[in-house]
Amino acid sequence: MRMRKLAMTLSQLPRHPLKEPTLEQYSTDGEVAAKWLASIDMKEPFEEVDGVIDLGAGNGILGIAALLLGAPHAVFVEIDMEVCEVLQKSIGLMGFNDRCRIINGDVTDIGDNLVHDVVIMNPPWGRQTPKADRPFLLAADRCARSTIHLLHGRGAAHIDPWAEKAGWDSNRWMEVDLPLPASYPHHTRKRGSTEASMWWLERPTR
């Protein structure tokens, strides 16, 4: 799928309701998601992995992008029941019901039995609650067989040290200005952007 068509498709998914600021719920922009996932696909084709896990899935934009690019299966983990309803609608609209599983729960409750080759996530960045991303990092470490793809704030200095300590090779390989529409009362501008980076974490070959 061409990146432009991918971006248009992702941008037309049902929107995240964005009602719970304590969970740091923010939508990943369709253009950004398309560029990121298509770039991953060029290096690590999704059709060649056994499946992907989308942690903190929201409306499912990242996992759905992977499915559109050929991933055979996707697991979506989302704690908010109302958001899961939006996610289910997104999956249904794409015709992916038979290739998906939704887990309505906390990432901390994921056991060691949920494992796929790839984990993709845009976790909470910890701006409202310090270290809010740590449960997601720990869950990704448990769930990813070979690769973790992570979108985070550009100033996140803890990702590389965490990855090294956990036994991953890390590479901050993309940077974007992530569009950030006003979603909560503490947002003072109608629309802005924030600097973000993408990390590619791989288990070292032995």
Tab-separated table of C-alpha atoms in Angstrom, residues 70-172:
chain	number	residue	atom	x	y	z
A	70	GLY	CA	0.595	-7.250	5.714
A	71	ALA	CA	0.880	-8.335	9.349
A	72	PRO	CA	-1.084	-11.585	9.698
A	73	HIS	CA	-2.408	-10.880	13.196
A	74	ALA	CA	-2.636	-8.063	15.742
A	75	VAL	CA	-3.379	-7.930	19.458
A	76	PHE	CA	-4.636	-4.615	20.822
A	77	VAL	CA	-4.295	-3.873	24.543
A	78	GLU	CA	-6.401	-0.963	25.833
A	79	ILE	CA	-7.511	-0.226	29.400
A	80	ASP	CA	-10.439	2.106	28.624
A	81	MET	CA	-13.677	0.249	27.831
A	82	GLU	CA	-15.167	3.154	25.863
A	83	VAL	CA	-12.011	3.355	23.768
A	84	CYS	CA	-12.204	-0.404	23.157
A	85	GLU	CA	-15.633	0.141	21.614
A	86	VAL	CA	-14.106	2.676	19.213
A	87	LEU	CA	-11.266	0.246	18.533
A	88	GLN	CA	-13.715	-2.555	17.739
A	89	LYS	CA	-15.493	-0.235	15.311
A	90	SER	CA	-12.185	0.632	13.622
A	91	ILE	CA	-11.313	-3.033	13.185
A	92	GLY	CA	-14.760	-3.831	11.823
A	93	LEU	CA	-14.644	-1.005	9.297
A	94	MET	CA	-11.343	-2.356	7.985
A	95	GLY	CA	-12.709	-5.912	7.781
A	96	PHE	CA	-10.030	-7.226	10.132
A	97	ASN	CA	-12.175	-8.955	12.765
A	98	ASP	CA	-10.709	-12.384	11.984
A	99	ARG	CA	-7.123	-11.123	12.296
A	100	CYS	CA	-7.439	-9.247	15.582
A	101	ARG	CA	-7.801	-9.727	19.299
A	102	ILE	CA	-8.702	-6.946	21.730
A	103	ILE	CA	-7.660	-7.142	25.378
A	104	ASN	CA	-9.523	-4.649	27.578
A	105	GLY	CA	-7.101	-4.415	30.467
A	106	ASP	CA	-4.015	-2.906	32.020
A	107	VAL	CA	-0.644	-3.624	30.435
A	108	THR	CA	0.610	-4.639	33.886
A	109	ASP	CA	-1.746	-7.629	33.791
A	110	ILE	CA	-0.272	-9.081	30.604
A	111	GLY	CA	1.329	-12.426	31.318
A	112	ASP	CA	4.327	-14.105	29.743
A	113	ASN	CA	2.060	-16.160	27.465
A	114	LEU	CA	1.254	-13.187	25.185
A	115	VAL	CA	4.220	-12.991	22.817
A	116	HIS	CA	4.581	-11.878	19.203
A	117	ASP	CA	7.547	-10.882	17.090
A	118	VAL	CA	6.789	-7.151	17.232
A	119	VAL	CA	5.427	-4.661	19.774
A	120	ILE	CA	4.385	-1.193	18.597
A	121	MET	CA	3.388	1.563	20.992
A	122	ASN	CA	2.946	5.244	21.681
A	123	PRO	CA	2.829	5.037	25.487
A	124	PRO	CA	2.046	7.817	27.967
A	125	TRP	CA	5.052	10.123	28.019
A	126	GLY	CA	4.844	10.862	31.731
A	127	ARG	CA	4.010	14.546	31.464
A	128	GLN	CA	0.959	14.235	33.717
A	129	THR	CA	2.146	11.260	35.774
A	130	PRO	CA	5.916	10.758	36.097
A	131	LYS	CA	7.172	7.398	34.810
A	132	ALA	CA	3.768	6.563	33.311
A	133	ASP	CA	5.581	4.855	30.436
A	134	ARG	CA	7.410	2.340	32.630
A	135	PRO	CA	4.617	-0.289	32.780
A	136	PHE	CA	4.460	-0.138	28.978
A	137	LEU	CA	8.206	-0.611	28.628
A	138	LEU	CA	8.108	-3.580	30.986
A	139	ALA	CA	5.141	-5.100	29.145
A	140	ALA	CA	6.875	-4.632	25.797
A	141	ASP	CA	9.951	-6.366	27.184
A	142	ARG	CA	7.794	-9.366	28.117
A	143	CYS	CA	5.722	-9.456	24.928
A	144	ALA	CA	8.183	-8.735	22.108
A	145	ARG	CA	10.079	-11.692	20.712
A	146	SER	CA	12.374	-9.664	18.475
A	147	THR	CA	11.480	-5.972	18.072
A	148	ILE	CA	9.931	-3.047	19.956
A	149	HIS	CA	8.895	0.075	18.051
A	150	LEU	CA	8.361	3.030	20.359
A	151	LEU	CA	7.165	6.598	19.814
A	152	HIS	CA	8.087	8.972	22.643
A	153	GLY	CA	8.965	12.573	23.368
A	154	ARG	CA	12.195	13.677	21.770
A	155	GLY	CA	13.613	14.640	25.140
A	156	ALA	CA	13.140	11.163	26.626
A	157	ALA	CA	16.659	10.473	27.857
A	158	HIS	CA	15.788	7.270	29.704
A	159	ILE	CA	14.888	5.034	26.751
A	160	ASP	CA	18.416	4.064	25.699
A	161	PRO	CA	19.669	3.346	29.263
A	162	TRP	CA	16.531	1.337	30.004
A	163	ALA	CA	16.934	-0.659	26.789
A	164	GLU	CA	20.586	-1.426	27.495
A	165	LYS	CA	19.794	-2.577	31.032
A	166	ALA	CA	16.924	-4.746	29.765
A	167	GLY	CA	19.146	-6.350	27.114
A	168	TRP	CA	17.956	-4.563	23.968
A	169	ASP	CA	19.917	-2.805	21.247
A	170	SER	CA	18.297	0.619	20.787
A	171	ASN	CA	18.369	3.078	17.921
A	172	ARG	CA	16.571	6.422	17.810
